[in-house]
Coordinates of C-alpha atoms (C1' of nucleotides) in Angstrom, one line a residue:
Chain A
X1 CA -3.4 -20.7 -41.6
X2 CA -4.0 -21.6 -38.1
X3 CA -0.7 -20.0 -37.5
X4 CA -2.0 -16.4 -38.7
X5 CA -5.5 -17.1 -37.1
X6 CA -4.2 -17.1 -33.1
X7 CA -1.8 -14.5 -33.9
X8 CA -4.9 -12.4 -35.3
X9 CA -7.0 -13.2 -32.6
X10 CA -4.5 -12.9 -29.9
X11 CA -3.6 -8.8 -31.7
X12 CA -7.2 -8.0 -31.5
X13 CA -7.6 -9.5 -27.9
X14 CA -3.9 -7.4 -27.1
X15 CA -5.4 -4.2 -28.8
X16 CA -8.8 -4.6 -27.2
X17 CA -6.7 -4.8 -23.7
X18 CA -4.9 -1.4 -24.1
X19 CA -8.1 1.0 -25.4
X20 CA -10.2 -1.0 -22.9
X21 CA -7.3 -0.1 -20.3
X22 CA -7.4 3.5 -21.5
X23 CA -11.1 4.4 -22.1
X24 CA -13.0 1.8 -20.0
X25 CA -15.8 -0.5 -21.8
X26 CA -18.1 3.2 -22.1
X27 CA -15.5 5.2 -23.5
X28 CA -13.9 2.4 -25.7
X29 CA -15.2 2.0 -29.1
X30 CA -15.1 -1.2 -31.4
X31 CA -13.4 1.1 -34.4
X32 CA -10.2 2.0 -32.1
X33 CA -10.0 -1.3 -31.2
X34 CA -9.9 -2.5 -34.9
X35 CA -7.5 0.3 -35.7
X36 CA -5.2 -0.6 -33.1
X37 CA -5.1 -4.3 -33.9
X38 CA -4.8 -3.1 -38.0
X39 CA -7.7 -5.3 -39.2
X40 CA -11.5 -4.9 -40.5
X41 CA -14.2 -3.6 -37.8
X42 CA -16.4 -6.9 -38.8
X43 CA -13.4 -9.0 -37.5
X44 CA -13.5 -8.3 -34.0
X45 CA -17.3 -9.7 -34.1
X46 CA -16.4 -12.5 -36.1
X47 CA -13.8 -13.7 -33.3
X48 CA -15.7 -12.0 -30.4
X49 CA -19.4 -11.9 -30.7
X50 CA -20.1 -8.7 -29.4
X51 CA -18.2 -5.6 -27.3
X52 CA -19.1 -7.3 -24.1
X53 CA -18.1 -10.8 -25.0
X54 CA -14.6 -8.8 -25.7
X55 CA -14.7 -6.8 -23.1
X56 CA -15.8 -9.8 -20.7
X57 CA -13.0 -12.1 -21.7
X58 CA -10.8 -8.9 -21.4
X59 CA -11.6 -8.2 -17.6
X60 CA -11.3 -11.5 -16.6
X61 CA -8.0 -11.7 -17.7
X62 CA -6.8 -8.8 -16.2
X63 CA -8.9 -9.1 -12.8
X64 CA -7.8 -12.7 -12.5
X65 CA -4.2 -11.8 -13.5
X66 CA -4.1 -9.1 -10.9
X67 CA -5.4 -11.5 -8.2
X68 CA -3.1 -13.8 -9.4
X69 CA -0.1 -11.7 -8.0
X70 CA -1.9 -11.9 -4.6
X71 CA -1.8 -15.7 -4.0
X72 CA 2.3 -16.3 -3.6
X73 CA 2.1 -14.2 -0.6
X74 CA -0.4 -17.1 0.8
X75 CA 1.7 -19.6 -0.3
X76 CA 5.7 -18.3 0.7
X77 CA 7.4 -20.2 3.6
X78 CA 8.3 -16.9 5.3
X79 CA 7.8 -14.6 8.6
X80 CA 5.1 -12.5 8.3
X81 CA 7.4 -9.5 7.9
X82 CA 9.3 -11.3 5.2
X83 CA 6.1 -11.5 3.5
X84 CA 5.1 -8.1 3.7
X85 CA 8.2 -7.0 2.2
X86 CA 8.1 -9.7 -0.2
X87 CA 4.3 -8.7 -1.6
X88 CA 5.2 -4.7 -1.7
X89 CA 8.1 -5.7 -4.0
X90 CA 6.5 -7.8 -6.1
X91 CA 3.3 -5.6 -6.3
X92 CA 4.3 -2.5 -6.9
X93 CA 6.7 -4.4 -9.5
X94 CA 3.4 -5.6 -11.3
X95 CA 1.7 -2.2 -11.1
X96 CA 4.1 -0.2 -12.4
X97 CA 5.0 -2.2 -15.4
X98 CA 0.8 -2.2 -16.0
X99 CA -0.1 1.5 -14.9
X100 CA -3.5 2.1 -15.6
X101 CA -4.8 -1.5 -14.3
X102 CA -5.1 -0.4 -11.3
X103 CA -7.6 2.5 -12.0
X104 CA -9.1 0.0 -14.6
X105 CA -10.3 -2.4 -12.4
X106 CA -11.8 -0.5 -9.8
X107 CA -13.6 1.5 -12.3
X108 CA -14.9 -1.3 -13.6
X109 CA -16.1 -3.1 -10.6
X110 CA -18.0 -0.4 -9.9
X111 CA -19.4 -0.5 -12.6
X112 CA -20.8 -4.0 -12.6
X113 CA -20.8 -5.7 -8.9
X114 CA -22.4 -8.5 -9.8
X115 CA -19.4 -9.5 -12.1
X116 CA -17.2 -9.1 -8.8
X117 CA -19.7 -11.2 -6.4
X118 CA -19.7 -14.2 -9.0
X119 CA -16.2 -14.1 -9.3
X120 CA -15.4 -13.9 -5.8
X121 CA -18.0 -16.8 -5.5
X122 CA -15.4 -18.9 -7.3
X123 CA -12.8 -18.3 -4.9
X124 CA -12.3 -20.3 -1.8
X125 CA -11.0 -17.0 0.5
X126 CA -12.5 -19.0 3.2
X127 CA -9.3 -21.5 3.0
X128 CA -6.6 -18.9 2.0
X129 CA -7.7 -17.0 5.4
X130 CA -7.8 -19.9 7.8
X131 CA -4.4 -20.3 6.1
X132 CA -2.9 -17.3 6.7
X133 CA -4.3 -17.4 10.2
X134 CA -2.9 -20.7 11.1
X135 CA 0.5 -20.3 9.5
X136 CA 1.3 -16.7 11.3
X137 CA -0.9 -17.9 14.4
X138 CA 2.5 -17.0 16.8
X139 CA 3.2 -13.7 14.8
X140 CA -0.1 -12.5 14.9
X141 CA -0.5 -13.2 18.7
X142 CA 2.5 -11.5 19.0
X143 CA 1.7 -8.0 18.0
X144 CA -2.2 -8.7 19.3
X145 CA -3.5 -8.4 16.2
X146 CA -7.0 -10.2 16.5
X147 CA -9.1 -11.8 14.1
X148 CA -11.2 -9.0 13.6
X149 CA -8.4 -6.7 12.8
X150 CA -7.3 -8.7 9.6
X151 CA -9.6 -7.6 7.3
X152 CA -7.8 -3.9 8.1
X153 CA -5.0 -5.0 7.6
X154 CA -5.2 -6.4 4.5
X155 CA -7.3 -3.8 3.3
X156 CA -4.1 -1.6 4.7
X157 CA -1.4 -3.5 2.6
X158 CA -3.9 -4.0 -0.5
X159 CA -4.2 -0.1 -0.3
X160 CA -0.2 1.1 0.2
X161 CA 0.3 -0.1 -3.3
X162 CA -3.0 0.2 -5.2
X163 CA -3.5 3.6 -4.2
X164 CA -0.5 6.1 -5.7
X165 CA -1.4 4.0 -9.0
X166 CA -5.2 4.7 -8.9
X167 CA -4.5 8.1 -8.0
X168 CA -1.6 8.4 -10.1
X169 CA -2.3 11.2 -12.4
X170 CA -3.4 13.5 -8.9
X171 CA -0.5 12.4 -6.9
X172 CA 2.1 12.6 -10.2
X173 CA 0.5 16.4 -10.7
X174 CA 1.0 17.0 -6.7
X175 CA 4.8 15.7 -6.5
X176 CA 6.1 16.9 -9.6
X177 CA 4.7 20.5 -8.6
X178 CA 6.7 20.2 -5.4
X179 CA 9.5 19.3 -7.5
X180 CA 9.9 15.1 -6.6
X181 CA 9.9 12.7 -9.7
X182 CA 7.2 9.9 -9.6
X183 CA 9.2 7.0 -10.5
X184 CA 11.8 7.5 -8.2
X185 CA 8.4 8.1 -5.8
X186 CA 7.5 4.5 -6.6
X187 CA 11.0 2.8 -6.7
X188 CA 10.8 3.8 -3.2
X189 CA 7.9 3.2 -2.2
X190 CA 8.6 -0.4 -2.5
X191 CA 10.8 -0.8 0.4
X192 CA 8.9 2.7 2.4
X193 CA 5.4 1.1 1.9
X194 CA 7.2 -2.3 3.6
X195 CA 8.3 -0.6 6.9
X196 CA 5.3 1.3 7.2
X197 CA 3.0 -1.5 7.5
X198 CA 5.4 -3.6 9.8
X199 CA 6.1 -0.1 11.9
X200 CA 2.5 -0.6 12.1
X201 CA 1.7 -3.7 13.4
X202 CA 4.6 -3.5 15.6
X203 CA 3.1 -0.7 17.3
X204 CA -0.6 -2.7 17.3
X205 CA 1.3 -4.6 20.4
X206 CA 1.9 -1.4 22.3
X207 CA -1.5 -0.1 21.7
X208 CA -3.4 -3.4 22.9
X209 CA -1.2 -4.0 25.9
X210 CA -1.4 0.0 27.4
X211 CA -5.7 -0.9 26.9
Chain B
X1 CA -40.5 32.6 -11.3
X2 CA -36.8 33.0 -10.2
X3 CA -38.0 31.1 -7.4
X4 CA -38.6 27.9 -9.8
X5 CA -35.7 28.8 -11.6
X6 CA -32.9 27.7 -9.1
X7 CA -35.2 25.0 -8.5
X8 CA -35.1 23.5 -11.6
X9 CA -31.5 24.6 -12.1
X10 CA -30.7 22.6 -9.1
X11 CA -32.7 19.4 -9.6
X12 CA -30.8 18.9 -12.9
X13 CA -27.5 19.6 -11.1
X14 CA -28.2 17.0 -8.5
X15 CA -30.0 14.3 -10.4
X16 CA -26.3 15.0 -13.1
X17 CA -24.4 14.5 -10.1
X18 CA -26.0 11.0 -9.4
X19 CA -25.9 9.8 -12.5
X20 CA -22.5 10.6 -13.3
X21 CA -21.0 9.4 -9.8
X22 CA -23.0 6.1 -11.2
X23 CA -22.3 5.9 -14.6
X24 CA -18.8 8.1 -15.7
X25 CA -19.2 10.7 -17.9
X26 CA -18.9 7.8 -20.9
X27 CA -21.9 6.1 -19.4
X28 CA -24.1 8.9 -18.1
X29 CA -27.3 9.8 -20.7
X30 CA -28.6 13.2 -21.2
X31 CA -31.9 11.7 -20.7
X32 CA -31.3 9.5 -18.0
X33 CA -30.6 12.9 -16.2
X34 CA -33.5 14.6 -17.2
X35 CA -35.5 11.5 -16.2
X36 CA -34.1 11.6 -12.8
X37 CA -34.6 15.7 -12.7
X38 CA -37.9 15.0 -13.8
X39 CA -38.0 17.1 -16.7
X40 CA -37.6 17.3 -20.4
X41 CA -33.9 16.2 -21.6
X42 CA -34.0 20.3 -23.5
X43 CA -33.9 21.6 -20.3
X44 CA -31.1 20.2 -19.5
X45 CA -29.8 22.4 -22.4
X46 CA -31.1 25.1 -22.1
X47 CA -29.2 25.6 -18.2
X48 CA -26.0 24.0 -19.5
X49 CA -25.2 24.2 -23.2
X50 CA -23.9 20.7 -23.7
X51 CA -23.3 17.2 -21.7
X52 CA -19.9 18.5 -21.5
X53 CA -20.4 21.6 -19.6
X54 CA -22.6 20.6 -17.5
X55 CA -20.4 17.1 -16.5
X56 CA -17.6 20.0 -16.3
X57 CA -19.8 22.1 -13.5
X58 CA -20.6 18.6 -11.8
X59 CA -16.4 17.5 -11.4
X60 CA -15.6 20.7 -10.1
X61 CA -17.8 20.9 -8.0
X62 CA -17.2 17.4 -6.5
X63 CA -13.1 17.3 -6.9
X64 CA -13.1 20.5 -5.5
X65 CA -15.5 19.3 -2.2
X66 CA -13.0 16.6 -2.2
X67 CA -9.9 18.6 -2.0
X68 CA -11.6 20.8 0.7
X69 CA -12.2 18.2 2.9
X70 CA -8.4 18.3 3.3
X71 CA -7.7 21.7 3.7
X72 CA -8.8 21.5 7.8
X73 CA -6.0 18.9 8.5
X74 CA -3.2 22.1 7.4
X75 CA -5.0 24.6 9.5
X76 CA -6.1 23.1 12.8
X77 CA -3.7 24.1 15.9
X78 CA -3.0 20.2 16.8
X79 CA -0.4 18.3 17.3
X80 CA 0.6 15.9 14.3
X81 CA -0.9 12.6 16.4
X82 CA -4.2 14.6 16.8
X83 CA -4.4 16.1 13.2
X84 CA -3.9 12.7 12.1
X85 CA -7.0 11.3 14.1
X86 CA -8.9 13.7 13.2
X87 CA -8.4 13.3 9.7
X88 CA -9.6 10.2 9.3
X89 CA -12.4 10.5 11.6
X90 CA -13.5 13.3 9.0
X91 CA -12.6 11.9 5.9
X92 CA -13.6 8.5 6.2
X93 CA -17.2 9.9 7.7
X94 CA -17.5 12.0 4.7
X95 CA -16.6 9.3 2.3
X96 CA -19.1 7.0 4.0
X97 CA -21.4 10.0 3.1
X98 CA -20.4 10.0 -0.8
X99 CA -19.7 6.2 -1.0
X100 CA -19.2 6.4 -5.0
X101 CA -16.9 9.5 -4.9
X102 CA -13.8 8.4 -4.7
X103 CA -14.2 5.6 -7.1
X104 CA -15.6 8.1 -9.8
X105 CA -13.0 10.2 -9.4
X106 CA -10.2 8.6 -10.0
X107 CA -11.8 7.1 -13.1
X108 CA -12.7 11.1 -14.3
X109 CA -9.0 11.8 -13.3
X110 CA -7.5 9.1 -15.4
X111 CA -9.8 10.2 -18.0
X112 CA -8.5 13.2 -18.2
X113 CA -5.5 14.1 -16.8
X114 CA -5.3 17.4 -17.8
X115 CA -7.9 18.8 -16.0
X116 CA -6.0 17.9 -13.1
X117 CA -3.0 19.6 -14.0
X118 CA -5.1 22.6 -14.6
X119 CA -6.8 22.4 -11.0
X120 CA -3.7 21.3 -9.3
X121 CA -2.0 24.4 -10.7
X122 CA -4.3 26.7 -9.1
X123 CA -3.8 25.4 -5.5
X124 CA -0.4 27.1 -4.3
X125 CA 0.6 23.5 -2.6
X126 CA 3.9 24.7 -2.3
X127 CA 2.5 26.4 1.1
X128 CA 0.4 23.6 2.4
X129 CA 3.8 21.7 2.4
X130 CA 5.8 24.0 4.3
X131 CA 3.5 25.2 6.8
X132 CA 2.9 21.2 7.2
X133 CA 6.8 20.9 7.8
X134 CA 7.3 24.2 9.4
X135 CA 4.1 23.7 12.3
X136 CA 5.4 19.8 12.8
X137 CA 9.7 20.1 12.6
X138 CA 10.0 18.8 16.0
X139 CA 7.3 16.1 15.6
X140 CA 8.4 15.1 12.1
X141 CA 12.4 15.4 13.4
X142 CA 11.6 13.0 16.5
X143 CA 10.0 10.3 14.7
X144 CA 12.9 10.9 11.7
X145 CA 10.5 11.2 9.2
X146 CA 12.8 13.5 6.0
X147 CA 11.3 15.6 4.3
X148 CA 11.9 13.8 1.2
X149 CA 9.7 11.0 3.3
X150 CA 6.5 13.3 3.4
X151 CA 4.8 12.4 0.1
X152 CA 5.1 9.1 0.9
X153 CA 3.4 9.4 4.3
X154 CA 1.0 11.6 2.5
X155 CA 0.1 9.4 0.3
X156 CA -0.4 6.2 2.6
X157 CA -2.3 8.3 5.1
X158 CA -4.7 9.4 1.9
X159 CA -4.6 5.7 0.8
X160 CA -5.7 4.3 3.9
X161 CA -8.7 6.3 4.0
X162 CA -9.4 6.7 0.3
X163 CA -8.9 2.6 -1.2
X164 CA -11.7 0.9 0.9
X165 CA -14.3 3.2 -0.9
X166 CA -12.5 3.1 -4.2
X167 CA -12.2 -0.9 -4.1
X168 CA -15.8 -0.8 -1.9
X169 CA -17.8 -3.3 -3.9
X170 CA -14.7 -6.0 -4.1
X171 CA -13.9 -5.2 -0.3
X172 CA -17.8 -5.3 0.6
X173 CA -18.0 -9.0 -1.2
X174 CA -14.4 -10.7 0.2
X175 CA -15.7 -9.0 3.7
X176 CA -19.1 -10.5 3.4
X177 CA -18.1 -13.6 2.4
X178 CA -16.2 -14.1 5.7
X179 CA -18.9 -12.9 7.5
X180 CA -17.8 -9.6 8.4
X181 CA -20.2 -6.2 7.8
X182 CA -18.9 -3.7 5.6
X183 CA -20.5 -0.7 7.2
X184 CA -19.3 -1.8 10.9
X185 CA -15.6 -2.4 9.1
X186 CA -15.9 0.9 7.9
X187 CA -16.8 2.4 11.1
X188 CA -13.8 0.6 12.9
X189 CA -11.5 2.0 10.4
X190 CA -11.7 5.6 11.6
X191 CA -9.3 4.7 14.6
X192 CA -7.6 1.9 13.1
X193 CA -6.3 3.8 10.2
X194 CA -5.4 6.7 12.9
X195 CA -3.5 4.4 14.8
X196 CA -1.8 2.2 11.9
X197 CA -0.8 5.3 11.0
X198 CA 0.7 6.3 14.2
X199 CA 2.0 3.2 14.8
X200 CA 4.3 3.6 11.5
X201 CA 5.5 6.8 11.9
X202 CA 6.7 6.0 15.6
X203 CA 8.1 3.3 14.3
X204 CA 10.1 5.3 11.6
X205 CA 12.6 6.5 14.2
X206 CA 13.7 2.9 15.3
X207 CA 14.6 2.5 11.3
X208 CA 16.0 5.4 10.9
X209 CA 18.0 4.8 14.0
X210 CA 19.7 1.5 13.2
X211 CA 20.4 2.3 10.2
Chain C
dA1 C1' -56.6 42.4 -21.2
dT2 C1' -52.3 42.1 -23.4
dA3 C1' -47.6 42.5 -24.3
dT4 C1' -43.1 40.9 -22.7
dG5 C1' -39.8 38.1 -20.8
dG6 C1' -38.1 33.9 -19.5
dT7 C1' -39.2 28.8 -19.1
dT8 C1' -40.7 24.3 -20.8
dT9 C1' -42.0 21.1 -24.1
dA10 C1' -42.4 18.0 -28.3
dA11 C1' -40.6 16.9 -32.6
dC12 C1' -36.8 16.7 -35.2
dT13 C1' -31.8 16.3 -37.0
dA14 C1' -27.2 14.7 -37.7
dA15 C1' -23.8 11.9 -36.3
dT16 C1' -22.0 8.0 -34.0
dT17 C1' -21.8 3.3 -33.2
dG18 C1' -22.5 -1.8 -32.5
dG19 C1' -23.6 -5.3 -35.2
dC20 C1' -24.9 -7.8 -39.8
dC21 C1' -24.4 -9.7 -44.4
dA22 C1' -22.9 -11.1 -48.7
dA23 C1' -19.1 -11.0 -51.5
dA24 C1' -14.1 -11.8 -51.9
dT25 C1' -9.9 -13.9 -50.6
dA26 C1' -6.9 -17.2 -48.8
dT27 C1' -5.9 -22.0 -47.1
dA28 C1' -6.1 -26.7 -47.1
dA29 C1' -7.9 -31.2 -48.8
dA30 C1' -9.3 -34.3 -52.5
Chain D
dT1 C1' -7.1 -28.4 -60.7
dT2 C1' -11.1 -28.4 -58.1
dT3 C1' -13.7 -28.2 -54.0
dA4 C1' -14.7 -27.1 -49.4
dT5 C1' -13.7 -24.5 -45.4
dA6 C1' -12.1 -20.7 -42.8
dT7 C1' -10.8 -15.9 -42.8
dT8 C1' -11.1 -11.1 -44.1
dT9 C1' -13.3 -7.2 -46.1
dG10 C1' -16.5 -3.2 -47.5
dG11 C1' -20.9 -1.7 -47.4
dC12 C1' -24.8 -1.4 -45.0
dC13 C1' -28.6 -1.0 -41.2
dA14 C1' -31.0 0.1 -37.1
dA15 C1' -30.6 2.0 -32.7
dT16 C1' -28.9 5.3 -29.8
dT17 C1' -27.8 9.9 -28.5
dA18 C1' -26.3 14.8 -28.1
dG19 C1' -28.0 18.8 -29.5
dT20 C1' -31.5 22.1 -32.2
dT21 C1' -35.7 24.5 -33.3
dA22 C1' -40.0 26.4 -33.1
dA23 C1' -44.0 26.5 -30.8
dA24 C1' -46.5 26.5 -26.3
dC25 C1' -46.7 28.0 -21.7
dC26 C1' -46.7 31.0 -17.8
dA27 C1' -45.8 34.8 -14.7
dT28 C1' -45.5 39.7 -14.3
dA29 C1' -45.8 44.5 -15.5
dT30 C1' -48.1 47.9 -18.1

DNA sequence: ATATGGTTTAACTAATTGGCCAAATATAAA
DNA sequence: TTTATATTTGGCCAATTAGTTAAACCATAT
């Protein structure tokens, strides 16, 4: 039943996605995985070759889908601050619905660099930078941000919202100690995490003009 | 020989260290350590009863270098502006020390969150915080930063010095590729963040004050 | 010298785990 | 119904790995 058959593969490929999620490829073993999905260990082999194959076609999803949510920011018609508050929304949206993607991925990449160079490689960043560059040419100018400064920038933005996920266990124990919630944390940090960064680069201008 | 004793004692605690800031505790092997120490893998038993243990002695050790590295920021006599320079001069020079710390651990974190609670819950944070908001009230008052604002400046200030080592080999790659140098990025970044940094928090009181 | 203590090693064990295979079962086609 | 094909299962194997044990080693004190 071809019917049954993508809805088996697709519950082993959803059940290898949480205890990969959850344990990483060392920690994650091929029994859970078949538990979790409610089928035979020898299945997952006969759809997916081997824990790596699984695992492989697991991370790409995930790291693709995660650099996915990057690209509308590229492609918005809108100010540059518009976009910044337009990315933290929809980011911090994504992370919190998928919590542990974020400590996930960077685990993993870690893990195997060479996976994130070839993927990467099939990216044309080159463009999507000349873009950004062009279309905010006047806004950047503005607040004297230079060319050099970008990559801090967007290594600034990138880690507002990827950090209190990757870190979320320590900074959950930390707040919750001094008696704040962490969802309300990161229902605010949405719109905080916004006016941070343009407070920031507003400021750049200040900085470069008393030099 | 006592002499030989720490010795040996010590090379397996460093050459644990290294492979578990490499591999996780999942991925480390008992022999791969001894390999490394240069010694037979019972050894490694014989100083610390199990993998276990001895990954236990290595976390400890590390998280708790970690969280020391924070602890000069609440004592130093300096105004907030200079504490916060300072910081990331320190921080960001010790993480370029320990390049794979901060990435391993927030995986070991994640893994196991309530080893966290436990450490968290021996650190009386509750005075950290209010001799942070007690030494900076003016400070904090004149750029309207509440206190229900502080974890969230916390957290971006440890973001900001924290993500590019966590994310370092997908940074080091998108950086390379348009032709920047990781290592000269990184060195930059110990005033930028400062000043980002700043730059927001200045910039909090002209929020605050429209609103 | 030799007895004593801690240290180091080689060989081994038990358990886990990824992967394989052959039989059984279901599905669709003739 | 019969046949062919795809799916699912249980049982198995070989490799890996943390941990054990008993013997060898070595420094020091008597």
């Amino acid at each position: 039943m071809v019917e049954n058959d993508k809805q088996t593969e697709k519950k082993i490929f959803e059940a290898a996605t949480e205890v990969f999620m959850e344990k990483g490829m060392d920690g994650a073993r091929m029994q859970d995985i078949a538990n979790r999905a409610g089928i035979n260990k020898s299945l997952l082999h006969y759809y997916y070759r081997t824990k790596d194959r699984l695992f492989n076609e697991v991370f790409e999803m995930i790291f693709g889908h995660m650099l996915k949510k990057f690209a509308p920011v590229f492609d918005a018609d809108l100010t540059l601050e518009e976009k910044i508050r337009f990315f933290f929304r929809e980011h911090i949206t994504f992370l919190q619905k998928n919590p542990r993607l974020a400590s996930f991925v960077l685990h993993e990449i870690n893990r195997n660099p060479e996976r994130v160079r070839n993927f990467i490689g099939r990216i044309d960043i080159g463009r999507l930078w000349t873009d950004i560059e062009a279309q905010h040419k006047d806004e950047l100018k503005k607040s004297n941000i230079r060319r050099e400064d970008i990559p801090q920038l967007m290594t600034s933005i990138a880690a507002m919202s990827v950090f209190p996920f990757a870190a979320r266990v320590l900074v959950k124990s930390i707040l919750e100690k001094m008696g704040y919630d962490f969802d309300d944390y990161i229902e605010k940090r949405k719109e905080y995490a916004a006016e941070f960064v343009i407070g920031a680069i507003r400021k750049e201008k200040g900085i470069r003009e008393k030099a």
